[in-house]
């Protein structure tokens, strides 16, 4: 019986092997060889010159994840407390942008943030620049928003926020209301109910939200390209250049990919461990 | 004997235009074990939630120790609750579940406006003491979802009692346990109540549970209190057909009160002990199945035909047809199906009640199969029965 059932998993196992295991092996082979197919560690030792790109990628992704958490948790908490009608509408509004093409969404942010884009035109119209200039004595015509780290972070937050809200929302929604009543019954005021019951019980949602925002953020290349305008090179851009761009060197690209993958896996493992520790801390 | 602790005054509750509680007046004494008993939807749980502070009544007042507490939130009431499905915190172990309330407590302290926390030593001492008294010593670090139903139940009781409340509310706390465990826990709960010496307010739809544990039973139906009394009062002197049917087994027969201490049924006069009715007032007469003696036909006050016999171990349950109305009789004598028998009822076996909205709804054993399930204590059947009534 069990053997028969396990046959059903065979297509998935084949799929996994062909499209995950083999590519990783190919990548590993590339990472440890030169273009002359000689084994080497050079690809890893050469990577030092890109340290700043590594740091920037992880920093921007971390900031974006933190902002997503700070916006997403209260939003999810608020949504879960409202009536079913409100929840349906809110869910639809959160999902709606995700039905549009990712690049299209990011391009539209470009036209909003440009020097002669929507926001700057708005500031112009309401006289913000003339006011500022008269106070500071400068001659500002527009804010430089595009091609800044802030724009890249904004792009990440905008694109990945739903992945933070949804898991937290579903965890909070499933919380047993009796537990909240029990906590109040035992003398907890609303702040204590939140800190000692709701927050620890919603941590699994927070952890999966953080993972789902951080991982795509750290490896993005479209957002940093479009909103960073080449000034905010991230790991994704770097890797893409090694495979498709002018700096063609798939061996180095493979090595960078591997290092990034390992760092991400380590981060996730650390966070999951920390998450469990958190639960214990709240217990004590 | 003891002083009044809680008073409910003119409590009314409605939800979506449907009346849940209809002018409830009730006082509860200190150290009393009081049970709110009734079928599902009778308003017993709502009454409990109002006392706990989880539901606000539409009108009426709740007094605790003479002080009106309508607007006092649950966490500021000296009342703790054992919830129906326990509601233990899944992220905390047994020890921390029990310690939860103590960690919330603040004792007055001159150095701090909010008051000081209890010391860890104090918390530890009280938690361990409590776990010991519910026989859960050694379970401190267990996860609560790794416990059996009975153990979870005891954690829930310990978690509430460790706060030394003045009142413990229990919302059908034994409903999820199997029969054997339920019986043990009934005795255990009564023991705990007497040991800690506080008021228990207990909600159940199980009449046997109520009779076993309570000092006072409050029978509710359709948002009204039907009767308040000791278990003996309620069993021996039910106020109306609903109470008579809900508590124990009853044959309820139409009768006419001829005069004090004489009631007429089936065209025949019976001596009884009740009085105070108008002359020739129509009444409901309750006769408990165990108060009926089977005698030879010629000596019987009434004669009927046996239609069903069930052996119950201690006694036979026999159904006897008296001119179309079927009675349940519990007897140690065997009478075969189809035989004619006579019966005799002593005056103290006859209880006369005023007619009520429930007259004619209960007390006939014609639909024997339903009643049979009920006699066997099949819970689902009992629930349905409750819902129908």
XYZ file of C-alpha atoms in Angstrom:
673
model
C 0.000 0.000 0.000
C 2.679 2.457 1.082
C 4.887 1.423 -1.804
C 2.061 2.057 -4.243
C 1.443 5.479 -2.744
C 5.102 6.349 -2.880
C 4.978 5.678 -6.639
C 2.738 8.724 -6.878
C 5.661 10.856 -5.699
C 7.851 9.586 -8.525
C 7.017 12.337 -11.069
C 7.889 14.935 -8.477
C 11.135 13.188 -7.594
C 12.124 13.098 -11.279
C 11.177 16.758 -11.658
C 13.167 17.692 -8.573
C 16.179 15.740 -9.759
C 16.184 17.163 -13.289
C 15.453 20.780 -12.435
C 16.975 21.263 -8.983
C 19.621 18.691 -8.169
C 21.302 18.528 -11.577
C 21.456 22.343 -12.056
C 23.036 22.736 -8.619
C 25.608 20.087 -9.504
C 26.345 21.807 -12.834
C 26.699 25.100 -10.966
C 29.107 23.498 -8.495
C 31.208 22.100 -11.348
C 31.358 25.550 -12.967
C 32.199 27.229 -9.676
C 35.221 25.024 -9.062
C 36.685 25.074 -12.608
C 38.222 27.574 -15.016
C 37.133 28.128 -18.608
C 39.825 25.571 -19.547
C 38.072 23.007 -17.339
C 40.854 22.948 -14.783
C 39.900 22.566 -11.134
C 40.477 25.764 -9.145
C 39.453 27.844 -6.164
C 40.268 31.075 -8.001
C 36.599 31.900 -8.565
C 36.103 32.152 -4.831
C 39.301 33.994 -4.034
C 38.550 36.529 -6.818
C 35.242 37.337 -5.269
C 36.706 39.679 -2.650
C 36.500 42.677 -4.993
C 32.728 42.338 -4.929
C 32.460 42.423 -1.142
C 30.663 45.776 -1.289
C 27.981 44.253 -3.535
C 27.448 41.443 -1.045
C 27.156 43.905 1.813
C 24.760 46.165 -0.098
C 22.527 43.280 -1.138
C 22.154 41.891 2.334
C 21.759 45.338 3.880
C 19.036 46.485 1.468
C 17.213 43.159 1.730
C 17.388 43.272 5.519
C 16.063 46.843 5.652
C 13.263 45.999 3.198
C 12.332 42.920 5.251
C 12.270 44.937 8.451
C 10.045 47.617 6.890
C 7.752 44.908 5.483
C 7.491 43.413 8.967
C 6.757 46.773 10.599
C 4.016 47.533 8.062
C 2.840 43.979 7.521
C 2.322 42.807 11.104
C 0.008 45.643 12.178
C -1.836 45.394 8.846
C -2.342 41.647 9.251
C -3.355 42.045 12.890
C -5.863 44.740 12.033
C -7.327 42.801 9.100
C -7.786 39.622 11.133
C -9.791 41.560 13.701
C -12.298 42.991 11.222
C -15.481 41.468 9.831
C -15.447 38.879 7.042
C -16.640 41.403 4.444
C -13.786 43.785 5.204
C -11.324 40.907 5.158
C -12.402 39.799 1.682
C -12.029 43.304 0.264
C -8.681 43.868 1.984
C -7.351 40.531 0.724
C -8.445 41.342 -2.813
C -6.726 44.742 -2.625
C -3.519 43.151 -1.378
C -3.531 40.486 -4.077
C -4.590 42.803 -6.905
C -1.107 44.255 -7.695
C 0.268 40.710 -7.765
C -1.872 39.935 -10.804
C -0.008 42.610 -12.746
C 3.334 41.939 -14.319
C 6.221 42.479 -11.934
C 8.222 44.573 -14.432
C 5.217 46.697 -15.254
C 4.708 47.507 -11.578
C 8.357 48.413 -11.190
C 8.358 50.566 -14.338
C 5.381 52.492 -13.020
C 7.369 53.295 -9.875
C 10.065 54.694 -12.172
C 7.627 57.128 -13.695
C 6.448 58.103 -10.225
C 9.933 58.689 -8.786
C 11.656 60.294 -11.818
C 13.006 63.835 -11.609
C 10.123 64.996 -13.809
C 7.906 62.196 -12.551
C 4.550 62.303 -10.805
C 5.817 62.987 -7.272
C 8.197 65.768 -8.209
C 5.500 67.380 -10.385
C 3.164 67.216 -7.405
C 5.765 68.860 -5.151
C 6.254 71.522 -7.825
C 2.498 72.178 -8.049
C 2.020 72.622 -4.314
C 5.011 74.959 -4.228
C 7.210 72.804 -2.061
C 10.391 73.597 -4.006
C 9.899 77.384 -4.070
C 9.195 77.278 -0.339
C 12.291 75.162 0.349
C 14.473 77.288 -1.920
C 13.339 80.518 -0.308
C 14.211 79.116 3.127
C 17.541 77.463 2.300
C 18.627 79.740 -0.545
C 19.227 76.747 -2.816
C 17.937 76.188 -6.336
C 16.274 72.743 -6.111
C 14.019 71.817 -9.045
C 13.398 68.181 -8.134
C 14.250 65.594 -5.500
C 16.623 62.894 -6.646
C 14.642 59.821 -5.732
C 15.377 57.385 -8.515
C 18.824 55.739 -8.467
C 19.050 55.830 -4.676
C 19.191 52.961 -2.160
C 15.853 54.245 -0.888
C 14.198 53.689 -4.258
C 15.491 50.114 -4.388
C 14.264 49.453 -0.865
C 10.900 50.957 -1.728
C 10.657 48.693 -4.766
C 11.365 45.649 -2.640
C 8.891 46.627 0.063
C 6.214 47.369 -2.514
C 6.675 44.118 -4.399
C 7.114 41.747 -1.482
C 4.862 43.236 1.213
C 1.962 40.843 0.426
C 4.271 37.909 1.164
C 4.734 39.316 4.655
C 1.091 40.170 5.324
C -0.536 36.950 4.121
C 1.241 34.354 6.300
C 0.956 36.534 9.423
C -2.713 37.235 8.668
C -3.572 33.569 8.270
C -1.809 32.632 11.513
C -3.556 35.362 13.508
C -6.908 34.493 11.938
C -6.566 30.893 13.091
C -5.745 31.836 16.687
C -8.224 30.293 19.085
C -10.314 33.202 20.440
C -10.786 31.211 23.652
C -7.071 31.629 24.346
C -7.460 35.402 24.307
C -10.427 35.171 26.676
C -8.481 32.803 28.895
C -5.601 35.280 29.085
C -7.954 38.117 30.006
C -9.619 35.870 32.544
C -6.225 35.251 34.145
C -5.611 38.964 34.603
C -3.853 40.043 31.400
C -4.721 43.497 30.039
C -4.848 43.967 26.270
C -1.117 44.764 25.972
C -0.207 41.650 27.944
C -2.635 39.530 25.912
C -0.817 40.690 22.800
C 2.719 40.261 24.120
C 2.225 36.969 25.920
C -0.290 35.156 23.732
C -0.881 36.668 20.293
C 2.719 37.572 19.460
C 4.346 34.269 20.444
C 1.598 32.285 18.737
C 1.959 34.307 15.526
C 5.752 33.872 15.297
C 5.518 31.019 12.779
C 3.714 33.423 10.434
C 6.356 36.084 11.020
C 9.152 33.617 10.267
C 7.637 32.461 7.006
C 6.863 36.083 6.049
C 10.448 37.132 6.721
C 11.747 34.239 4.640
C 9.402 34.981 1.766
C 10.446 38.639 1.669
C 14.149 38.345 2.423
C 15.072 35.608 -0.063
C 13.659 37.229 -3.216
C 14.877 40.652 -2.044
C 18.474 39.612 -1.611
C 18.639 38.044 -5.068
C 16.621 40.591 -7.040
C 18.161 42.213 -10.066
C 15.230 43.851 -11.848
C 14.344 46.165 -8.978
C 17.907 47.337 -8.409
C 18.434 47.775 -12.165
C 15.270 49.776 -12.792
C 14.953 51.799 -9.591
C 18.659 51.891 -8.711
C 19.579 52.810 -12.269
C 22.851 50.881 -12.138
C 24.121 52.833 -9.131
C 22.911 50.219 -6.671
C 24.397 47.035 -8.028
C 23.203 43.967 -6.143
C 24.168 40.306 -6.249
C 21.449 39.525 -8.758
C 22.847 42.108 -11.174
C 26.372 40.866 -10.619
C 25.423 37.272 -11.356
C 23.391 38.231 -14.387
C 26.393 40.154 -15.794
C 28.578 37.071 -15.505
C 26.158 35.008 -17.557
C 24.596 37.441 -20.008
C 26.409 40.759 -19.690
C 29.684 42.162 -20.899
C 31.693 40.673 -18.041
C 30.937 37.187 -19.320
C 32.380 34.664 -16.819
C 29.917 31.901 -15.885
C 32.510 30.292 -13.606
C 32.653 33.352 -11.380
C 28.848 33.741 -11.666
C 28.352 30.176 -10.470
C 30.724 30.729 -7.562
C 28.903 33.922 -6.484
C 25.557 32.125 -6.743
C 26.811 29.327 -4.525
C 28.170 31.674 -1.894
C 24.933 33.655 -1.897
C 22.897 30.488 -1.572
C 24.972 29.297 1.351
C 24.736 32.656 3.135
C 20.941 32.748 2.649
C 20.539 29.215 3.963
C 22.700 30.080 6.985
C 20.641 33.239 7.650
C 17.410 31.257 7.509
C 18.748 28.539 9.794
C 19.985 31.141 12.257
C 16.661 32.941 12.210
C 14.637 29.789 12.726
C 16.862 28.939 15.635
C 16.522 32.467 16.997
C 12.754 32.243 16.472
C 12.544 29.213 18.702
C 14.719 30.987 21.236
C 12.306 33.920 21.116
C 9.422 31.651 21.968
C 11.373 30.363 24.949
C 12.252 33.885 26.006
C 8.616 34.886 26.048
C 7.896 31.784 28.078
C 10.347 32.860 30.755
C -25.545 29.819 56.628
C -23.273 31.926 54.417
C -23.459 35.365 52.919
C -24.480 36.420 49.465
C -21.555 36.918 47.056
C -23.025 37.432 43.598
C -26.393 38.888 42.672
C -27.858 38.973 39.194
C -30.667 41.473 38.945
C -33.154 41.667 36.048
C -30.590 40.376 33.562
C -31.743 40.483 29.968
C -29.760 39.452 26.959
C -30.684 39.351 23.302
C -28.702 38.623 20.205
C -29.899 39.397 16.691
C -33.348 40.133 18.059
C -33.549 36.738 19.726
C -34.030 36.680 23.469
C -31.303 34.712 25.211
C -31.995 35.702 28.798
C -35.352 36.921 29.976
C -35.166 38.824 33.257
C -32.872 36.581 35.266
C -32.781 37.153 39.020
C -30.413 35.011 41.015
C -28.185 35.288 44.032
C -25.241 33.056 44.748
C -23.829 32.488 48.218
C -20.195 32.440 49.234
C -18.638 28.926 49.183
C -21.667 27.523 47.356
C -21.509 24.921 44.576
C -24.187 26.198 42.235
C -25.067 24.538 38.947
C -26.804 26.151 35.996
C -28.569 23.233 34.354
C -30.544 23.150 31.158
C -30.659 22.017 27.537
C -28.402 23.700 24.977
C -29.612 27.168 24.103
C -31.264 27.717 27.484
C -28.999 30.666 28.349
C -26.814 28.980 30.969
C -23.514 29.682 29.209
C -24.528 33.269 28.516
C -25.264 33.744 32.217
C -21.809 32.379 33.045
C -20.121 34.645 30.492
C -21.885 37.659 31.963
C -20.568 36.770 35.415
C -17.068 36.308 33.946
C -17.281 39.660 32.168
C -16.993 38.336 28.613
C -20.513 39.338 27.635
C -22.304 42.569 28.489
C -25.998 42.202 29.270
C -28.507 44.323 27.356
C -30.003 45.363 30.668
C -29.807 44.397 34.308
C -27.009 44.445 36.853
C -24.339 42.146 38.208
C -23.260 42.688 41.809
C -20.156 41.151 43.343
C -19.866 41.458 47.105
C -22.398 44.281 46.969
C -20.548 46.255 44.274
C -21.962 46.649 40.771
C -19.405 45.139 38.370
C -21.134 45.495 34.996
C -18.305 47.682 33.684
C -15.380 45.856 35.286
C -13.357 44.052 32.586
C -12.636 40.310 33.029
C -8.984 40.795 34.014
C -9.990 42.917 36.981
C -12.590 40.511 38.388
C -11.757 38.136 41.236
C -13.251 35.395 39.134
C -11.493 32.731 37.095
C -12.864 30.386 34.486
C -12.316 26.804 33.391
C -13.223 26.939 29.720
C -15.201 24.305 27.884
C -12.281 23.162 25.721
C -9.765 24.167 28.398
C -8.133 26.890 26.227
C -4.652 26.021 27.489
C -1.821 28.056 25.951
C -0.173 25.760 23.388
C 3.105 27.710 23.372
C 3.612 27.278 27.110
C 4.367 24.144 29.112
C 2.271 22.926 32.044
C 4.209 24.992 34.586
C 3.948 28.238 32.604
C 0.254 27.694 31.895
C -0.393 27.480 35.619
C 1.969 30.381 36.360
C 0.346 32.655 33.743
C -2.113 34.342 36.076
C 0.477 34.769 38.838
C 2.847 36.504 36.433
C 0.066 39.002 35.650
C -0.570 39.776 39.293
C 0.600 43.014 40.907
C 0.722 43.435 44.650
C 0.583 46.949 46.133
C 4.044 48.411 46.519
C 4.964 51.921 47.741
C 7.838 52.165 45.225
C 5.775 51.488 42.134
C 2.499 52.898 40.956
C 1.578 49.698 39.104
C 2.532 47.565 42.079
C 5.216 44.917 42.323
C 5.320 41.580 40.569
C 5.168 38.433 42.637
C 8.626 37.072 43.337
C 9.753 34.032 41.373
C 10.023 32.084 44.625
C 6.417 32.897 45.501
C 5.225 31.948 42.005
C 7.218 28.723 42.086
C 5.903 27.774 45.493
C 2.280 28.361 44.540
C 2.517 26.660 41.143
C 4.144 23.556 42.624
C 1.629 23.449 45.441
C -1.227 23.670 42.942
C 0.208 21.026 40.609
C 0.587 18.744 43.589
C -3.021 19.176 44.623
C -4.273 18.229 41.141
C -1.824 15.281 41.010
C 0.291 16.708 38.191
C 3.618 16.812 39.979
C 6.397 15.836 37.603
C 4.500 17.184 34.578
C 5.872 20.755 34.889
C 7.846 20.779 31.645
C 5.405 18.742 29.538
C 3.817 20.359 26.519
C 0.095 20.763 27.135
C -0.852 19.143 23.821
C 1.029 16.020 24.913
C -1.376 15.514 27.843
C -4.500 13.365 27.964
C -7.930 14.989 28.182
C -8.162 14.388 31.915
C -4.715 15.866 32.521
C -5.485 18.943 30.404
C -8.644 19.317 32.432
C -6.650 19.352 35.649
C -4.145 21.864 34.243
C -7.092 24.122 33.372
C -8.445 23.834 36.928
C -4.998 24.438 38.441
C -4.421 27.438 36.160
C -7.639 29.019 37.399
C -7.398 28.097 41.099
C -3.761 29.146 41.563
C -4.945 32.773 41.416
C -7.076 32.162 44.524
C -10.243 33.572 42.972
C -13.360 34.149 45.049
C -15.415 32.406 42.381
C -14.563 29.686 39.882
C -16.687 29.449 36.751
C -16.792 26.081 34.990
C -18.312 25.832 31.525
C -19.215 22.176 30.844
C -15.707 21.204 31.915
C -16.298 17.453 31.765
C -18.019 17.383 28.388
C -14.959 16.147 26.487
C -14.121 13.299 28.868
C -15.280 9.703 28.683
C -17.892 8.420 31.115
C -15.560 6.770 33.616
C -13.241 9.775 33.827
C -16.243 12.075 34.074
C -17.527 10.248 37.143
C -14.090 10.409 38.787
C -13.735 14.102 37.992
C -17.177 14.862 39.472
C -16.016 13.567 42.830
C -12.632 15.243 42.370
C -14.226 18.630 41.604
C -16.472 18.443 44.631
C -13.457 17.556 46.790
C -11.445 20.485 45.396
C -14.343 22.856 45.985
C -14.659 21.814 49.605
C -10.880 21.965 50.079
C -10.357 25.489 48.707
C -13.663 26.681 50.121
C -14.727 29.041 47.323
C -17.831 29.461 45.204
C -18.129 27.231 42.132
C -20.582 28.143 39.392
C -20.935 25.159 37.130
C -22.674 24.947 33.774
C -23.885 21.621 32.437
C -26.676 19.936 30.504
C -26.075 16.690 32.392
C -28.643 16.279 35.173
C -26.713 13.508 36.857
C -23.617 15.700 37.100
C -25.733 18.456 38.618
C -27.355 16.161 41.185
C -24.021 14.649 42.224
C -22.064 17.830 42.865
C -24.331 20.778 43.557
C -25.479 22.523 46.703
C -27.956 24.438 44.595
C -29.301 23.702 41.127
C -30.739 26.385 38.867
C -32.793 24.860 36.075
C -33.049 27.034 32.997
C -34.952 26.814 29.750
C -35.592 29.343 26.989
C -33.819 32.116 28.866
C -35.915 31.695 32.006
C -35.127 30.193 35.371
C -37.560 27.317 35.855
C -36.621 26.350 39.380
C -33.942 26.999 41.998
C -33.365 24.525 44.805
C -31.271 21.799 46.369
C -30.920 18.585 44.351
C -33.418 16.883 46.722
C -35.972 19.699 46.368
C -35.727 19.691 42.636
C -36.035 15.937 42.338
C -38.825 15.559 44.882
C -40.750 18.763 44.302
C -40.375 19.738 40.621
C -42.209 22.956 39.869
C -43.440 22.097 36.397
C -43.436 19.395 33.748
C -40.185 20.664 32.229
C -38.252 20.280 35.475
C -39.861 16.931 36.269
C -38.877 15.597 32.872
C -35.400 17.109 32.798
C -34.387 15.769 36.196
C -34.729 12.012 36.383
C -37.546 9.967 34.890
C -41.164 11.008 35.365
C -44.634 9.897 34.417
C -46.644 13.091 34.078
C -50.404 12.597 34.069
C -53.285 15.027 33.659
C -55.226 15.279 36.887
C -57.779 17.366 38.761
C -57.294 18.552 42.331
C -60.541 17.565 44.001
C -59.605 19.147 47.296
C -56.511 19.421 49.503
C -54.685 16.061 49.617
C -56.968 14.414 47.050
C -56.194 14.291 43.332
C -58.238 12.606 40.616
C -56.607 10.719 37.725
C -58.233 8.256 35.330
C -61.526 9.044 37.025
C -60.259 7.729 40.329
C -59.297 9.571 43.514
C -55.792 9.228 44.955
C -54.561 10.389 48.326
C -51.587 12.757 48.115
C -49.736 15.213 50.351
C -50.157 18.392 48.296
C -52.577 21.195 48.942
C -53.215 24.851 48.276
C -54.898 24.458 44.892
C -58.316 25.720 43.904
C -61.136 23.215 44.036
C -61.266 21.124 40.845
C -58.159 22.893 39.450
C -56.589 20.978 36.534
C -53.045 19.933 37.452
C -50.045 17.905 36.264
C -49.293 14.883 38.426
C -45.739 13.540 38.586
C -45.126 9.954 39.583
C -41.529 8.761 39.639
C -41.001 5.260 38.136
C -39.503 3.931 41.386
C -42.495 5.052 43.510
C -44.946 2.643 41.886
C -45.715 -0.779 43.428
C -46.917 -3.623 41.255
C -49.779 -5.609 42.863
C -52.251 -8.277 41.695
C -54.898 -6.821 39.365
C -57.720 -7.065 41.905
C -55.763 -5.058 44.511
C -54.582 -2.344 42.064
C -55.664 1.284 42.124
C -55.168 1.153 38.349
C -54.713 -1.748 35.965
C -52.715 -1.800 32.755
C -50.942 -4.023 30.241
C -47.184 -4.524 30.116
C -45.892 -3.630 26.624
C -42.139 -3.716 27.089
C -39.636 -5.066 29.613
C -35.945 -4.188 29.820
C -33.574 -5.776 32.291
C -31.300 -3.107 33.767
C -29.333 -5.101 36.319
C -30.618 -3.491 39.496
C -34.193 -3.402 38.266
C -36.526 -3.963 35.339
C -37.717 -0.982 33.350
C -41.209 -1.877 32.250
C -43.557 0.143 30.097
C -47.202 -0.233 31.028
C -50.144 0.959 28.971
C -52.888 2.629 31.025
C -55.699 3.396 28.581
C -53.336 4.625 25.879
C -50.976 6.575 28.144
C -47.715 4.735 28.700
C -45.956 4.765 32.049
C -42.432 3.826 32.946
C -42.201 1.678 36.065
C -38.974 0.567 37.715
C -39.396 -2.609 39.700
C -37.468 -5.620 40.933
C -40.364 -7.982 40.064
C -40.530 -9.478 36.617
C -43.827 -9.140 34.727
C -43.967 -10.679 31.249
C -44.962 -8.590 28.222
C -48.712 -8.778 27.632
C -49.610 -9.531 31.232
C -52.175 -7.446 33.105
C -50.940 -5.834 36.293
C -52.312 -3.623 39.017
C -50.426 -0.744 40.571
C -50.516 1.034 43.886
C -49.035 4.461 44.639
C -48.453 5.737 48.163
C -49.531 9.321 48.901
C -45.873 10.486 49.173
C -45.182 9.062 45.700
C -47.630 11.495 44.123
C -46.468 15.025 43.387
C -48.947 17.608 42.124
C -47.810 20.601 40.017
C -49.604 23.622 38.614
C -50.299 23.547 34.877
C -47.610 25.383 32.863
C -46.608 26.055 29.279
C -44.866 22.687 29.398
C -48.007 20.695 30.308
C -48.654 17.815 27.957
C -45.185 17.996 26.387
C -43.451 15.455 28.595
C -43.996 12.407 30.738
C -45.494 9.948 28.271
C -43.374 6.899 27.418
C -45.147 6.053 24.155
C -42.056 6.866 22.111
C -40.128 4.359 24.137
C -37.117 3.987 21.863
C -36.088 7.640 22.330
C -36.519 7.435 26.044
C -34.673 4.148 26.064
C -31.594 5.819 24.558
C -31.859 8.493 27.162
C -32.047 5.939 29.946
C -28.868 4.364 28.649
C -27.100 7.683 28.902
C -26.306 7.968 25.194
C -24.983 11.499 25.085
C -25.990 12.400 21.544
C -29.526 11.210 22.103
C -29.633 13.265 25.258
C -28.377 16.355 23.422
C -31.020 16.000 20.733
C -33.670 15.434 23.298
C -32.537 18.625 24.982
C -32.653 20.550 21.729
C -36.147 19.401 20.948
C -37.424 20.418 24.299
